[in-house]
Coordinates of C-alpha atoms in Angstrom, one line a residue:
M1 CA -86.1 -11.1 -89.8
N2 CA -82.0 -12.3 -90.4
C3 CA -81.4 -9.9 -93.0
I4 CA -83.3 -6.8 -93.6
L5 CA -84.2 -6.6 -97.8
L6 CA -84.8 -2.5 -99.4
P7 CA -86.4 -2.0 -102.6
A8 CA -84.0 0.0 -105.0
E9 CA -85.0 3.8 -104.4
N10 CA -84.2 3.3 -100.6
I11 CA -80.6 2.7 -101.6
A12 CA -78.2 5.7 -102.8
H13 CA -74.5 6.0 -102.6
E14 CA -73.4 4.1 -99.6
T15 CA -76.8 5.0 -97.7
A16 CA -80.0 3.8 -97.4
Q17 CA -83.4 4.1 -95.1
I18 CA -85.4 1.7 -93.8
N19 CA -89.1 3.0 -93.6
A20 CA -91.5 0.2 -93.7
V21 CA -93.0 0.0 -90.1
S22 CA -92.4 -3.6 -89.6
Q23 CA -88.8 -3.2 -90.7
V24 CA -88.4 -0.1 -88.5
R25 CA -90.4 -2.3 -85.5
H26 CA -88.1 -5.0 -86.0
V27 CA -85.1 -3.6 -85.9
T28 CA -85.7 -1.5 -82.9
Q29 CA -88.0 -3.8 -80.7
V30 CA -86.8 -7.1 -81.7
L31 CA -83.2 -6.6 -82.8
G32 CA -82.9 -3.4 -80.2
A33 CA -80.4 -2.4 -82.3
K34 CA -78.8 1.1 -81.6
V35 CA -77.1 4.3 -83.6
G36 CA -73.7 3.3 -84.3
E37 CA -74.4 -0.6 -84.5
S38 CA -74.3 -2.9 -88.0
L39 CA -77.3 -4.7 -89.5
K40 CA -77.2 -7.3 -92.4
I41 CA -79.6 -5.6 -95.2
G42 CA -79.8 -6.2 -98.6
Q43 CA -82.0 -5.1 -102.2
I44 CA -84.3 -6.7 -103.2
G45 CA -82.9 -8.5 -106.8
G46 CA -79.8 -7.3 -106.2
Q47 CA -76.6 -7.7 -103.8
L48 CA -76.1 -8.5 -100.2
G49 CA -74.2 -6.6 -97.3
M50 CA -73.9 -4.7 -94.4
A51 CA -74.5 -1.1 -93.3
S52 CA -74.5 1.2 -89.9
I53 CA -77.2 2.8 -88.6
E54 CA -76.7 6.2 -88.3
S55 CA -79.9 7.4 -87.0
I56 CA -83.5 6.3 -85.4
T57 CA -86.5 7.8 -85.9
Q58 CA -90.5 6.4 -84.9
D59 CA -91.1 6.3 -88.8
C60 CA -87.5 5.7 -89.9
I61 CA -83.9 4.5 -89.9
Q62 CA -81.2 6.1 -91.6
L63 CA -78.2 4.2 -93.2
C64 CA -74.4 4.7 -93.8
D65 CA -71.2 2.7 -94.7
V66 CA -73.6 0.9 -97.4
Q67 CA -71.3 -2.1 -98.6
L68 CA -73.4 -4.7 -100.8
T69 CA -70.9 -6.9 -101.8
T70 CA -72.2 -10.8 -101.4
A71 CA -74.0 -12.3 -104.2
P72 CA -77.7 -14.2 -102.8
P73 CA -77.4 -17.9 -102.5
P74 CA -78.3 -20.2 -105.3
K75 CA -82.0 -21.2 -106.2
L76 CA -83.1 -24.6 -106.1
E77 CA -83.3 -25.6 -109.8
L78 CA -86.9 -26.8 -108.7
T79 CA -90.1 -26.1 -109.4
V80 CA -93.1 -26.8 -107.0
I81 CA -96.7 -27.2 -107.7
L82 CA -98.8 -26.8 -104.8
A83 CA -102.8 -27.4 -104.7
L84 CA -104.0 -24.2 -103.5
P85 CA -104.5 -24.4 -99.5
R86 CA -106.3 -23.1 -97.2
P87 CA -105.7 -19.3 -97.0
K88 CA -104.5 -19.3 -93.5
V89 CA -101.6 -21.9 -94.7
L90 CA -101.0 -20.3 -97.8
R91 CA -98.9 -17.4 -95.6
R92 CA -96.5 -20.2 -94.3
L93 CA -96.0 -22.0 -96.9
I94 CA -95.3 -19.2 -99.5
M95 CA -92.7 -17.7 -96.4
D96 CA -91.4 -21.4 -95.9
M97 CA -90.9 -22.3 -100.0
T98 CA -89.4 -19.0 -100.2
A99 CA -87.0 -19.2 -97.7
L100 CA -85.9 -22.6 -99.0
G101 CA -85.2 -21.6 -101.8
V102 CA -87.4 -22.6 -104.4
R103 CA -87.3 -20.8 -108.3
D104 CA -90.6 -21.6 -109.3
I105 CA -94.3 -22.0 -107.5
I106 CA -97.1 -22.9 -109.1
L107 CA -100.6 -22.7 -107.1
I108 CA -103.2 -24.7 -108.8
N109 CA -107.1 -25.7 -108.3
S110 CA -107.2 -29.2 -107.3
Y111 CA -110.7 -31.8 -106.4
R112 CA -110.1 -30.6 -102.7
T113 CA -109.0 -26.8 -103.2
Q114 CA -112.8 -25.2 -102.4
K115 CA -113.3 -23.0 -104.7
S116 CA -113.7 -19.9 -102.1
Y117 CA -110.1 -20.0 -101.5
W118 CA -109.6 -18.3 -105.1
Q119 CA -111.2 -15.4 -103.7
S120 CA -109.2 -15.2 -100.7
P121 CA -107.5 -11.4 -100.0
M122 CA -104.7 -14.3 -99.1
L123 CA -103.3 -14.3 -103.2
E124 CA -103.1 -10.7 -103.0
R125 CA -100.7 -10.5 -100.1
L126 CA -98.3 -12.9 -101.6
D127 CA -95.6 -10.7 -102.1
E128 CA -95.8 -9.6 -98.4
F129 CA -95.4 -13.6 -97.9
V130 CA -92.7 -13.8 -100.2
L131 CA -90.3 -10.8 -99.1
E132 CA -90.9 -12.2 -95.3
G133 CA -89.7 -15.5 -96.9
L134 CA -86.5 -13.8 -98.4
Q135 CA -85.4 -12.0 -94.9
Q136 CA -85.6 -15.3 -93.4
G137 CA -83.7 -17.4 -96.0
V138 CA -81.1 -13.8 -96.3
D139 CA -81.7 -13.9 -99.6
T140 CA -83.0 -11.4 -102.3
I141 CA -84.6 -13.0 -105.4
A142 CA -88.2 -13.7 -105.3
P143 CA -88.9 -16.8 -106.5
S144 CA -92.0 -16.7 -109.4
I145 CA -95.4 -17.3 -108.8
Y146 CA -98.0 -18.1 -110.9
L147 CA -101.6 -19.0 -110.0
K148 CA -103.6 -21.8 -112.5
K149 CA -107.3 -22.2 -111.7
R150 CA -107.9 -25.2 -114.1
F151 CA -106.3 -28.6 -113.1
K152 CA -107.0 -30.2 -116.3
P153 CA -106.2 -27.5 -118.7
F154 CA -102.7 -26.9 -117.1
V155 CA -101.9 -30.3 -116.3
E156 CA -102.7 -31.7 -120.7
D157 CA -101.3 -28.4 -121.8
E158 CA -98.3 -27.0 -119.8
L159 CA -97.0 -29.2 -117.4
A160 CA -95.1 -31.9 -119.8
H161 CA -92.9 -28.9 -121.2
L162 CA -91.9 -27.8 -117.3
V163 CA -90.5 -31.5 -116.8
T164 CA -87.2 -31.1 -117.5
N165 CA -85.1 -33.4 -115.0
G166 CA -87.7 -35.9 -113.5
A167 CA -90.9 -34.8 -111.5
I168 CA -92.6 -36.6 -108.5
V169 CA -96.1 -36.5 -107.2
A170 CA -96.4 -36.8 -103.5
H171 CA -99.0 -39.5 -102.6
P172 CA -98.9 -41.3 -99.4
Y173 CA -100.8 -44.5 -101.1
S174 CA -98.0 -44.5 -103.7
T175 CA -96.5 -48.0 -103.4
Q176 CA -92.9 -46.3 -104.3
S177 CA -91.2 -44.2 -101.6
F178 CA -89.4 -41.0 -102.3
A179 CA -86.2 -42.6 -101.2
H180 CA -85.6 -45.3 -103.6
Y181 CA -87.0 -43.0 -106.4
I182 CA -83.8 -40.9 -105.6
K183 CA -81.6 -43.9 -105.4
K184 CA -82.9 -45.7 -108.5
R185 CA -82.0 -42.1 -110.2
S186 CA -78.7 -41.4 -108.9
L187 CA -77.8 -45.2 -110.4
D188 CA -79.2 -44.1 -113.9
S189 CA -77.5 -40.8 -113.6
L190 CA -74.2 -42.6 -113.3
S191 CA -73.8 -44.6 -116.4
P192 CA -71.1 -43.7 -118.5
A193 CA -73.4 -43.2 -121.0
Q194 CA -74.9 -39.9 -119.5
P195 CA -71.3 -38.2 -118.5
D196 CA -72.8 -34.9 -118.8
L197 CA -75.5 -34.9 -116.3
H198 CA -76.7 -31.7 -113.6
M199 CA -75.3 -32.4 -110.4
Q200 CA -78.7 -32.4 -109.3
S201 CA -79.1 -36.0 -111.4
V202 CA -76.1 -37.3 -109.8
Y203 CA -78.0 -37.1 -106.5
G204 CA -81.1 -38.2 -107.6
L205 CA -83.9 -35.0 -106.7
P206 CA -86.2 -34.1 -109.6
S207 CA -86.6 -30.6 -111.1
L208 CA -90.1 -30.9 -110.1
V209 CA -92.4 -31.6 -107.4
C210 CA -96.0 -31.6 -107.0
I211 CA -97.7 -31.5 -103.4
G212 CA -101.5 -31.7 -102.9
A213 CA -103.8 -29.4 -100.2
E214 CA -105.0 -31.3 -97.1
G215 CA -106.7 -34.3 -98.7
G216 CA -104.2 -34.8 -101.0
W217 CA -104.9 -35.7 -104.8
I218 CA -107.5 -37.7 -105.6
D219 CA -106.8 -40.9 -107.9
Y220 CA -108.2 -38.9 -111.3
E221 CA -105.4 -36.4 -110.7
I222 CA -102.8 -38.6 -109.7
A223 CA -103.7 -40.5 -112.8
L224 CA -103.6 -37.0 -115.3
L225 CA -100.6 -36.3 -113.7
A226 CA -98.4 -39.2 -113.8
A227 CA -99.8 -39.3 -117.3
Q228 CA -97.4 -36.1 -118.3
G229 CA -94.3 -38.2 -116.7
C230 CA -94.8 -37.3 -112.9
T231 CA -94.1 -40.1 -110.8
P232 CA -96.0 -41.1 -107.5
V233 CA -93.6 -41.0 -104.6
H234 CA -94.9 -41.7 -100.3
I235 CA -92.3 -40.5 -98.1
G236 CA -93.2 -42.8 -95.1
P237 CA -96.0 -44.4 -93.4
R238 CA -97.7 -41.5 -91.5
I239 CA -100.4 -39.1 -93.4
L240 CA -98.8 -35.6 -93.0
R241 CA -100.4 -31.6 -93.1
T242 CA -99.3 -30.0 -96.6
E243 CA -96.9 -28.0 -94.1
A244 CA -95.1 -30.9 -92.8
A245 CA -95.2 -32.6 -96.4
V246 CA -93.6 -29.4 -98.1
N247 CA -91.0 -29.0 -95.4
A248 CA -90.1 -33.3 -95.5
L249 CA -89.7 -33.0 -99.1
L250 CA -88.4 -29.6 -100.0
G251 CA -85.3 -30.2 -97.4
Q252 CA -83.6 -33.1 -99.6
W253 CA -82.6 -30.5 -101.5
L254 CA -80.9 -28.8 -98.8
L255 CA -79.1 -32.1 -97.5

């Protein structure tokens, strides 16, 4: 944890308390913080700041001199559509995408998504994984997460409305690289006929990314996504795990 995020009810009149077991343990055992020392904290959905430790017990840490004056970092203007991965991978992916600042996450069914994944108890813990990601990335604003269990109706009926500034679908067998896609869009966006584009357009980055689960998308899914404006791209000759592909692609937005 690079900051401790607290719900609004735990903060009042320049005082606050940490009573979540995992957070108390982190402060006392990992950080080794003592009474009188400062902590970086934030209010979930609010501001970031600092506070001093007033007292520590086994179950609660009392804070004083709470000053929440710093706005959280801006979200990436990005929607990630992710084929629901294996449950043990889901936690890490939600944490990573949250820490990176993704604005919207859509978990979708795919041909290679096993039906049992949708019954996983991990789906009931998404808020927990988001909190971990926010504390890692020093952010307070959670991404919006949507579950879409039917691939074709979602793609045909909803996807086109989400494609506001370009869209890609990661596909290792595409003939076009992500680098070429970005370069082409950058050149197009600098045209005198389009002077008022958002800076994201200038750098060629799309506003929507589709990433498959282990094994990727099948040809039918690629065709359906492409029909709705998603350009297939690859990121090199290597076949990557979903986690590696997510971080390799989304890292472009941080550069």
